[in-house]
Coordinates of C-alpha atoms and ligand atoms in Angstrom, one line a residue:
M20 CA 29.8 -26.3 -72.8
K21 CA 27.1 -28.0 -74.9
P22 CA 25.5 -30.6 -72.5
I23 CA 24.9 -33.0 -75.4
S24 CA 28.5 -33.1 -76.7
G25 CA 30.2 -36.5 -76.4
K26 CA 27.0 -38.2 -75.2
Q27 CA 25.7 -41.6 -76.5
I28 CA 22.1 -41.3 -77.4
V29 CA 19.7 -44.0 -78.5
L30 CA 16.9 -42.7 -80.7
G31 CA 13.8 -44.9 -80.9
V32 CA 11.5 -44.3 -83.8
C33 CA 7.9 -45.7 -84.0
G34 CA 5.4 -45.9 -86.8
G35 CA 3.8 -42.5 -87.1
I36 CA 3.5 -39.8 -89.8
A37 CA 6.0 -37.7 -87.7
A38 CA 8.8 -40.3 -88.1
Y39 CA 10.4 -38.1 -90.8
K40 CA 11.1 -35.5 -88.1
S41 CA 13.3 -38.0 -86.3
V42 CA 15.8 -37.7 -89.1
E43 CA 16.2 -34.0 -88.3
L44 CA 16.4 -34.7 -84.6
L45 CA 19.2 -37.2 -85.3
R46 CA 21.1 -34.5 -87.2
L47 CA 20.6 -32.0 -84.4
F48 CA 22.1 -34.4 -81.9
Q49 CA 25.0 -35.2 -84.1
K50 CA 25.6 -31.5 -84.8
A51 CA 25.9 -31.0 -81.1
G52 CA 28.5 -33.7 -80.8
A53 CA 26.5 -36.8 -79.8
D54 CA 26.9 -40.3 -81.1
V55 CA 23.4 -41.5 -82.0
K56 CA 22.2 -45.1 -82.6
V57 CA 18.7 -45.7 -84.0
V58 CA 16.2 -48.4 -83.0
M59 CA 13.1 -48.7 -85.3
T60 CA 9.9 -50.6 -84.7
E61 CA 8.6 -52.6 -87.6
N62 CA 5.8 -50.1 -88.3
A63 CA 8.3 -47.2 -88.3
Q64 CA 9.9 -48.7 -91.3
Q65 CA 6.6 -48.2 -93.2
F66 CA 7.2 -44.4 -92.9
V67 CA 11.0 -43.9 -93.2
G68 CA 13.5 -46.5 -94.5
S69 CA 16.1 -47.7 -92.1
M70 CA 18.8 -46.9 -94.7
T71 CA 18.2 -43.2 -94.1
F72 CA 19.0 -43.5 -90.4
E73 CA 21.8 -46.0 -91.1
A74 CA 23.5 -43.6 -93.5
I75 CA 23.2 -40.5 -91.3
S76 CA 24.0 -42.2 -87.9
G77 CA 26.9 -44.3 -89.3
H78 CA 25.6 -47.3 -87.3
P79 CA 23.4 -50.2 -88.2
V80 CA 19.8 -49.7 -87.3
F81 CA 18.5 -52.1 -84.7
R82 CA 15.2 -53.4 -86.2
E83 CA 14.7 -57.0 -85.0
M84 CA 15.8 -59.1 -82.1
Y85 CA 16.5 -62.2 -84.1
G86 CA 17.5 -62.9 -87.7
G87 CA 20.1 -61.2 -89.8
N88 CA 23.2 -60.1 -87.9
P89 CA 24.1 -62.5 -85.1
D90 CA 25.4 -59.8 -82.8
A91 CA 22.0 -58.1 -83.0
Q92 CA 20.9 -60.6 -80.4
M93 CA 22.8 -58.9 -77.6
R94 CA 22.5 -55.4 -79.0
H95 CA 19.6 -54.5 -76.8
I96 CA 21.8 -55.0 -73.7
A97 CA 25.0 -53.4 -75.2
W98 CA 23.2 -50.3 -76.5
A99 CA 21.1 -49.9 -73.4
E100 CA 24.1 -50.0 -71.1
A101 CA 26.2 -47.6 -73.2
A102 CA 23.4 -45.0 -73.6
D103 CA 23.5 -41.7 -71.7
A104 CA 19.9 -41.2 -72.7
V105 CA 17.2 -42.8 -74.8
V106 CA 14.7 -40.7 -76.7
I107 CA 11.6 -42.1 -78.4
A108 CA 10.2 -39.8 -81.0
P109 CA 7.6 -40.2 -82.2
A110 CA 6.1 -42.5 -79.6
T111 CA 2.9 -44.2 -80.5
A112 CA 0.0 -45.2 -78.3
N113 CA 1.2 -48.8 -78.8
I114 CA 4.7 -48.3 -77.5
I115 CA 3.4 -46.2 -74.6
G116 CA 1.1 -49.0 -73.6
K117 CA 3.8 -51.6 -73.9
L118 CA 6.4 -49.7 -71.9
A119 CA 3.9 -48.9 -69.2
N120 CA 3.2 -52.6 -68.8
G121 CA 6.8 -53.9 -69.1
I122 CA 6.1 -55.7 -72.4
A123 CA 9.2 -56.6 -74.4
D124 CA 8.2 -58.1 -77.8
D125 CA 10.5 -56.3 -80.2
A126 CA 13.9 -54.6 -80.4
L127 CA 12.8 -51.2 -79.0
T128 CA 10.6 -52.5 -76.1
T129 CA 13.2 -55.1 -75.1
L130 CA 16.0 -52.5 -75.1
M131 CA 14.0 -50.1 -73.1
L132 CA 13.7 -52.6 -70.2
A133 CA 17.5 -52.7 -69.9
V134 CA 18.0 -48.9 -70.0
T135 CA 19.0 -47.2 -66.7
A136 CA 19.9 -43.8 -68.2
P137 CA 17.2 -41.0 -68.6
K138 CA 14.3 -42.0 -70.9
I139 CA 12.6 -39.3 -72.8
I140 CA 9.3 -40.0 -74.6
C141 CA 7.6 -37.8 -77.2
P142 CA 4.0 -39.0 -77.8
S143 CA 2.5 -38.2 -81.2
M144 CA -0.9 -39.4 -82.4
N145 CA -4.5 -38.4 -83.3
T146 CA -6.0 -36.1 -80.6
H147 CA -8.8 -38.6 -79.6
M148 CA -6.2 -41.4 -79.3
Y149 CA -3.9 -39.1 -77.2
E150 CA -6.8 -38.0 -74.9
N151 CA -8.0 -41.6 -74.5
R152 CA -8.1 -42.6 -70.8
A153 CA -5.9 -45.7 -71.5
V154 CA -3.2 -43.7 -73.2
Q155 CA -3.3 -41.0 -70.5
R156 CA -3.2 -43.6 -67.8
N157 CA -0.2 -45.3 -69.4
L158 CA 1.6 -41.9 -69.7
D159 CA 0.9 -41.3 -65.9
V160 CA 2.5 -44.7 -65.2
L161 CA 5.6 -43.8 -67.3
E162 CA 5.9 -40.5 -65.6
G163 CA 5.7 -42.2 -62.3
D164 CA 8.4 -44.6 -63.5
G165 CA 10.8 -41.6 -64.1
Y166 CA 10.3 -41.1 -67.8
V167 CA 10.5 -37.5 -69.1
I168 CA 7.4 -36.9 -71.2
V169 CA 7.6 -34.2 -73.9
D170 CA 4.0 -33.2 -74.3
P171 CA 2.8 -33.0 -77.9
G172 CA 2.0 -29.7 -79.5
E173 CA -1.5 -28.6 -80.6
G174 CA -2.6 -27.8 -84.2
E175 CA -3.8 -29.4 -87.3
L176 CA -2.8 -33.1 -87.4
A177 CA -2.0 -35.2 -90.5
C178 CA -5.3 -37.0 -90.0
G179 CA -7.2 -33.7 -90.4
S180 CA -8.3 -33.3 -86.8
V181 CA -7.2 -30.3 -84.8
G182 CA -5.9 -30.6 -81.2
A183 CA -3.1 -32.0 -79.1
G184 CA -1.0 -34.8 -80.7
R185 CA 1.5 -33.2 -82.9
L186 CA 5.2 -34.2 -82.5
P187 CA 7.0 -31.0 -81.3
E188 CA 9.6 -29.6 -83.7
P189 CA 13.0 -31.3 -83.5
E190 CA 14.6 -28.2 -82.1
Y191 CA 12.2 -28.2 -79.1
I192 CA 12.8 -32.0 -78.4
F193 CA 16.6 -31.4 -78.7
D194 CA 16.3 -28.6 -76.1
R195 CA 14.3 -30.8 -73.7
V196 CA 17.0 -33.5 -74.0
A197 CA 19.8 -31.0 -73.5
G198 CA 17.9 -29.9 -70.4
V199 CA 18.0 -33.4 -69.0
F200 CA 21.8 -33.4 -69.3
S201 CA 22.3 -29.9 -67.7
P202 CA 23.8 -29.9 -64.2
K203 CA 21.1 -29.0 -61.6
D204 CA 23.3 -26.6 -59.7
F205 CA 20.6 -23.9 -59.5
K206 CA 18.0 -26.3 -57.8
G207 CA 16.4 -24.4 -54.9
K208 CA 17.3 -21.0 -56.4
R209 CA 14.6 -18.5 -57.4
V210 CA 15.7 -16.6 -60.5
L211 CA 14.0 -13.5 -61.8
V212 CA 15.0 -12.6 -65.4
T213 CA 13.8 -9.7 -67.6
A214 CA 14.0 -9.8 -71.4
G215 CA 13.0 -8.0 -74.5
P216 CA 12.2 -4.4 -75.3
T217 CA 9.6 -2.1 -73.8
R218 CA 7.2 0.0 -75.8
E219 CA 6.3 3.5 -74.9
F220 CA 3.2 4.5 -76.7
I221 CA 2.7 8.0 -78.1
D222 CA -0.9 7.2 -79.3
P223 CA -2.7 3.9 -79.8
V224 CA -0.8 3.1 -83.0
R225 CA 2.7 4.6 -82.4
F226 CA 5.4 3.8 -79.9
V227 CA 9.1 4.3 -79.1
S228 CA 11.1 1.1 -78.6
N229 CA 14.4 -0.6 -79.5
P230 CA 15.5 -3.6 -81.5
S231 CA 15.7 -6.1 -78.6
S232 CA 14.4 -9.5 -79.7
G233 CA 14.4 -11.1 -76.3
K234 CA 16.8 -13.8 -77.4
M235 CA 19.5 -13.1 -74.8
G236 CA 17.0 -12.9 -71.9
Y237 CA 15.1 -16.0 -72.9
A238 CA 18.4 -17.9 -73.2
V239 CA 19.3 -16.9 -69.6
A240 CA 15.8 -18.0 -68.4
K241 CA 16.1 -21.3 -70.3
A242 CA 19.6 -22.0 -69.0
A243 CA 18.5 -21.3 -65.4
A244 CA 15.4 -23.5 -65.7
D245 CA 17.5 -26.3 -67.3
R246 CA 19.8 -26.1 -64.3
G247 CA 17.0 -26.6 -61.9
A248 CA 16.1 -23.0 -60.9
D249 CA 12.6 -21.8 -60.3
V250 CA 12.5 -19.1 -63.0
T251 CA 10.2 -16.1 -63.5
L252 CA 10.6 -14.3 -66.8
V253 CA 9.3 -10.7 -67.0
S254 CA 9.1 -10.2 -70.7
G255 CA 8.5 -7.2 -73.0
P256 CA 6.8 -7.9 -76.4
T257 CA 8.7 -10.6 -78.3
G258 CA 7.8 -13.3 -80.8
L259 CA 9.6 -16.0 -78.7
E260 CA 8.2 -19.2 -77.2
T261 CA 8.3 -19.4 -73.4
P262 CA 11.1 -21.8 -72.5
F263 CA 10.0 -25.1 -70.9
G264 CA 9.5 -24.8 -67.1
V265 CA 9.6 -21.0 -67.0
R266 CA 6.9 -18.8 -65.6
R267 CA 6.3 -15.9 -67.9
V268 CA 4.8 -12.5 -67.0
D269 CA 4.1 -10.3 -70.1
V270 CA 4.5 -6.5 -69.9
V271 CA 4.6 -3.8 -72.5
S272 CA 5.9 -0.5 -71.0
A273 CA 8.8 0.4 -68.8
A274 CA 6.3 1.3 -66.0
E275 CA 4.7 -2.1 -66.3
M276 CA 8.0 -3.8 -66.2
A277 CA 9.0 -1.8 -63.1
E278 CA 5.8 -2.8 -61.3
A279 CA 6.2 -6.5 -62.2
V280 CA 9.8 -6.7 -61.2
L281 CA 9.7 -4.7 -58.0
A282 CA 6.6 -6.7 -56.9
R283 CA 8.6 -9.9 -57.3
M284 CA 12.0 -8.9 -56.0
N285 CA 11.6 -10.2 -52.5
D286 CA 10.8 -13.7 -53.8
A287 CA 14.0 -13.9 -55.9
D288 CA 17.5 -15.0 -54.9
I289 CA 19.0 -13.9 -58.2
I290 CA 17.8 -11.1 -60.5
I291 CA 19.2 -10.9 -64.0
K292 CA 18.1 -7.8 -65.9
V293 CA 18.6 -8.4 -69.6
A294 CA 15.7 -6.3 -70.8
A295 CA 16.3 -3.3 -72.9
V296 CA 14.1 -0.9 -70.9
A297 CA 13.2 2.4 -72.4
D298 CA 14.9 5.3 -70.6
Y299 CA 12.3 7.8 -71.8
T300 CA 8.5 7.7 -72.2
P301 CA 6.2 10.3 -73.8
M302 CA 4.9 12.8 -71.2
E303 CA 1.5 12.6 -72.7
K304 CA -0.1 9.6 -74.4
A305 CA -3.0 10.5 -76.8
N306 CA -5.9 8.1 -76.5
Y307 CA -6.7 8.6 -80.2
K308 CA -4.6 8.3 -83.3
I309 CA -2.8 11.6 -83.8
K310 CA -3.7 13.0 -87.2
K311 CA -0.7 13.7 -89.5
T312 CA -0.3 17.2 -90.8
D313 CA 2.2 18.6 -93.3
G314 CA 4.4 19.9 -90.5
G315 CA 6.6 18.1 -88.1
I316 CA 5.7 16.8 -84.7
S317 CA 7.6 17.0 -81.4
V318 CA 7.0 14.7 -78.5
S319 CA 8.1 15.6 -75.0
M320 CA 9.6 12.7 -73.1
E321 CA 10.3 12.1 -69.5
R322 CA 12.6 9.6 -67.7
T323 CA 11.3 6.2 -66.8
V324 CA 12.0 4.5 -63.5
D325 CA 15.5 2.9 -63.7
I326 CA 14.4 -0.5 -62.4
L327 CA 17.9 -1.7 -61.8
V328 CA 18.8 1.4 -59.7
E329 CA 15.7 0.8 -57.7
L330 CA 16.6 -2.9 -57.2
G331 CA 20.1 -1.9 -56.2
R332 CA 18.7 0.5 -53.6
R333 CA 16.2 -1.9 -52.1
K334 CA 18.2 -5.2 -52.3
T335 CA 18.5 -7.2 -49.2
H336 CA 19.7 -10.8 -50.0
Q337 CA 19.4 -10.8 -53.8
I338 CA 22.3 -11.2 -56.2
L339 CA 21.9 -8.5 -58.8
V340 CA 23.2 -8.9 -62.3
G341 CA 22.8 -6.2 -65.0
F342 CA 23.6 -5.9 -68.7
A343 CA 25.1 -2.9 -70.4
A344 CA 24.4 -2.2 -74.0
E345 CA 27.1 0.1 -75.4
T346 CA 28.3 1.4 -78.7
Q347 CA 31.6 2.7 -77.2
D348 CA 33.7 2.8 -74.1
L349 CA 32.3 -0.5 -73.0
K350 CA 34.6 -1.0 -70.0
K351 CA 34.2 2.5 -68.6
N352 CA 30.4 2.6 -69.0
A353 CA 29.8 -0.9 -67.7
L354 CA 31.9 -0.3 -64.6
E355 CA 30.1 3.0 -64.0
K356 CA 26.7 1.1 -64.2
L357 CA 28.0 -1.7 -62.0
K358 CA 28.9 0.8 -59.2
R359 CA 26.0 3.2 -59.6
K360 CA 23.3 0.5 -59.7
N361 CA 24.9 -1.5 -56.8
L362 CA 25.3 -4.7 -58.8
D363 CA 27.2 -7.9 -58.1
M364 CA 28.1 -8.4 -61.8
I365 CA 27.4 -6.7 -65.1
A366 CA 27.6 -8.2 -68.7
G367 CA 28.6 -5.6 -71.2
N368 CA 28.0 -6.0 -74.9
L369 CA 28.6 -3.9 -77.9
V370 CA 25.4 -3.4 -79.8
N371 CA 26.8 -1.9 -83.0
D372 CA 28.3 -5.2 -84.1
S373 CA 26.1 -7.8 -86.0
S374 CA 27.5 -10.7 -84.0
S375 CA 26.6 -9.3 -80.6
G376 CA 23.9 -7.4 -78.9
F377 CA 20.4 -6.8 -80.4
N378 CA 18.7 -9.6 -82.4
S379 CA 21.7 -11.6 -83.2
D380 CA 21.9 -15.4 -82.4
T381 CA 25.4 -14.9 -80.9
N382 CA 26.9 -12.5 -78.3
K383 CA 30.3 -11.4 -77.2
L384 CA 29.9 -10.7 -73.5
N385 CA 32.4 -9.0 -71.2
F386 CA 31.8 -9.7 -67.5
F387 CA 32.7 -7.1 -64.9
Y388 CA 32.7 -7.9 -61.2
K389 CA 32.4 -5.9 -58.0
D390 CA 36.1 -6.4 -57.2
G391 CA 37.1 -4.6 -60.4
S392 CA 38.1 -7.8 -62.3
M393 CA 36.8 -8.5 -65.7
E394 CA 36.6 -11.4 -68.3
E395 CA 36.1 -11.2 -72.0
L396 CA 34.2 -14.1 -73.6
P397 CA 34.6 -15.0 -77.3
E398 CA 31.6 -14.9 -79.7
M399 CA 29.2 -17.8 -78.8
D400 CA 25.5 -18.5 -79.2
K401 CA 23.4 -16.8 -76.6
E402 CA 22.5 -20.0 -74.8
A403 CA 26.1 -20.9 -74.4
A404 CA 26.8 -17.3 -73.1
A405 CA 23.9 -17.7 -70.7
H406 CA 25.4 -20.9 -69.3
V407 CA 28.8 -19.2 -68.8
M408 CA 27.1 -16.4 -67.0
L409 CA 25.4 -18.8 -64.6
D410 CA 28.7 -20.7 -64.1
R411 CA 30.3 -17.4 -63.1
I412 CA 27.4 -16.4 -60.8
T413 CA 28.0 -19.7 -59.0
S414 CA 31.8 -19.6 -58.9
R415 CA 32.4 -15.8 -58.5
I416 CA 29.5 -14.7 -56.4
I417 CA 27.6 -17.5 -54.7
R418 CA 30.7 -19.5 -53.5
R419 CA 32.5 -16.4 -52.2
Ligands
PMT234 O1 17.1 -9.1 -76.8 P1 18.3 -9.4 -77.7 O2 17.9 -9.0 -79.2 O3 18.9 -10.8 -77.6 O4 19.5 -8.4 -77.4 C1 20.2 -8.5 -76.2 C2 20.5 -7.2 -75.5 C3 21.3 -6.3 -76.4 C4 19.1 -6.4 -75.2 C5 21.2 -7.5 -74.1 O5 22.3 -8.2 -74.3 C6 21.5 -6.2 -73.3 O6 22.5 -5.6 -73.5 N1 20.6 -5.8 -72.4 C7 20.6 -4.5 -71.7 C8 20.0 -3.4 -72.5 C9 20.0 -2.1 -71.8 O7 19.0 -1.5 -71.6 O8 21.2 -1.7 -71.5 P2 21.5 -0.3 -70.7 O9 22.9 -0.1 -70.7 O10 20.7 0.8 -71.3 O11 20.9 -0.5 -69.2 C10 21.7 -1.1 -68.2 C11 20.9 -2.0 -67.3 O12 19.9 -1.2 -66.6 C12 20.2 -3.1 -68.0 O13 20.4 -4.3 -67.2 C13 18.8 -2.7 -68.0 O14 17.9 -3.8 -68.0 C14 18.6 -1.8 -66.8 N2 17.7 -0.7 -66.9 C15 17.8 0.3 -67.9 C16 16.9 1.3 -68.0 C17 15.8 1.3 -67.1 N3 14.8 2.2 -67.1 N4 15.7 0.3 -66.2 C18 16.6 -0.7 -66.1 O15 16.5 -1.6 -65.2

């Protein structure tokens, strides 16, 4: 299920202040079941000792072409041929320049010339160096040669300047590498996903909402994008980063979500509605902060548009997948929603359990299909659950 499990990864480390982050990246790959071998440039060893990588990876670190161990002399070929992917993090301006020009003058650059597996490169340097025409030109060459470039983040850099050049967090690099390994079975498919809660404002400072974090919907969007789909994510307010390659449309209220989704439905092949949309909205919204008094307050609410019902009514060619958030009678309620909303599939989850539903990192999904069959998934992280959902959309709906 994890695309990185069982893979052979070569991790190249160059001389930059961010080299310490490569240790964490190595751990993440290992935790996901990969076997990782490390190649260090001479300068990288000024920042992190090779012993650290040796102890954690369980393999000798490849540091020099000649000298020391005699079998190191053919290591550049053996490791390059065995690799399922090579990741260079951090990648300095120096290595980028050498790779763009086919120079092989140390262990890492020599190995890179022999690699035929995917090559992922994570530039990290001072902003002016990163923006330098020569560096940008070299990156363009590498991209043209098929390298995957993980753009650096922006922020305050170790040298004190502010701008682009920061090595992204190891988790982000890990996700990008996992994306490279994902099957591309959704290539050519346009997927519209909704995620997060909606907010229904009573006055400018108070609203009615729910505990949806957006994690499940973002995981679905990410999984679809990793598998090659063209993904649009209509998102309520969340604190989450937009997954790489996903087009995000921000909305706040149920009415805004309805407008955004219905306007895009004709351009979608698959619509997956993970968002926890408010069922009710205040009938009147004060445009000033309501003053508190000693007494109570009552707010009259009216129904929002049920977006999924509307999609089910208007659907032409789209595959429609809903979610059902329940506290009881999961099967009965999910099947009722599947039928009433004219869906192809619905994923039910109990939301009164800390390992599933709202805001948890894991979920326990139950899939219900149009033909009345069902499937119960064990607890798994939300991204894994998203991948299983996409697997089933392929095998149970698209192929039939
Ligand atoms: O965001 P997380 O913290 O990761 O939590 C994930 C989740 C619990 C939000 C998710 O797994 C989930 O269950 N999403 C559906 C939440 C929900 O609104 O369920 P529902 O049973 O009330 O609605 C059924 C379906 O109708 C849903 O697909 C919903 O998007 C849709 N709906 C509901 C109301 C409405 N006005 N319009 C809709 O389209």
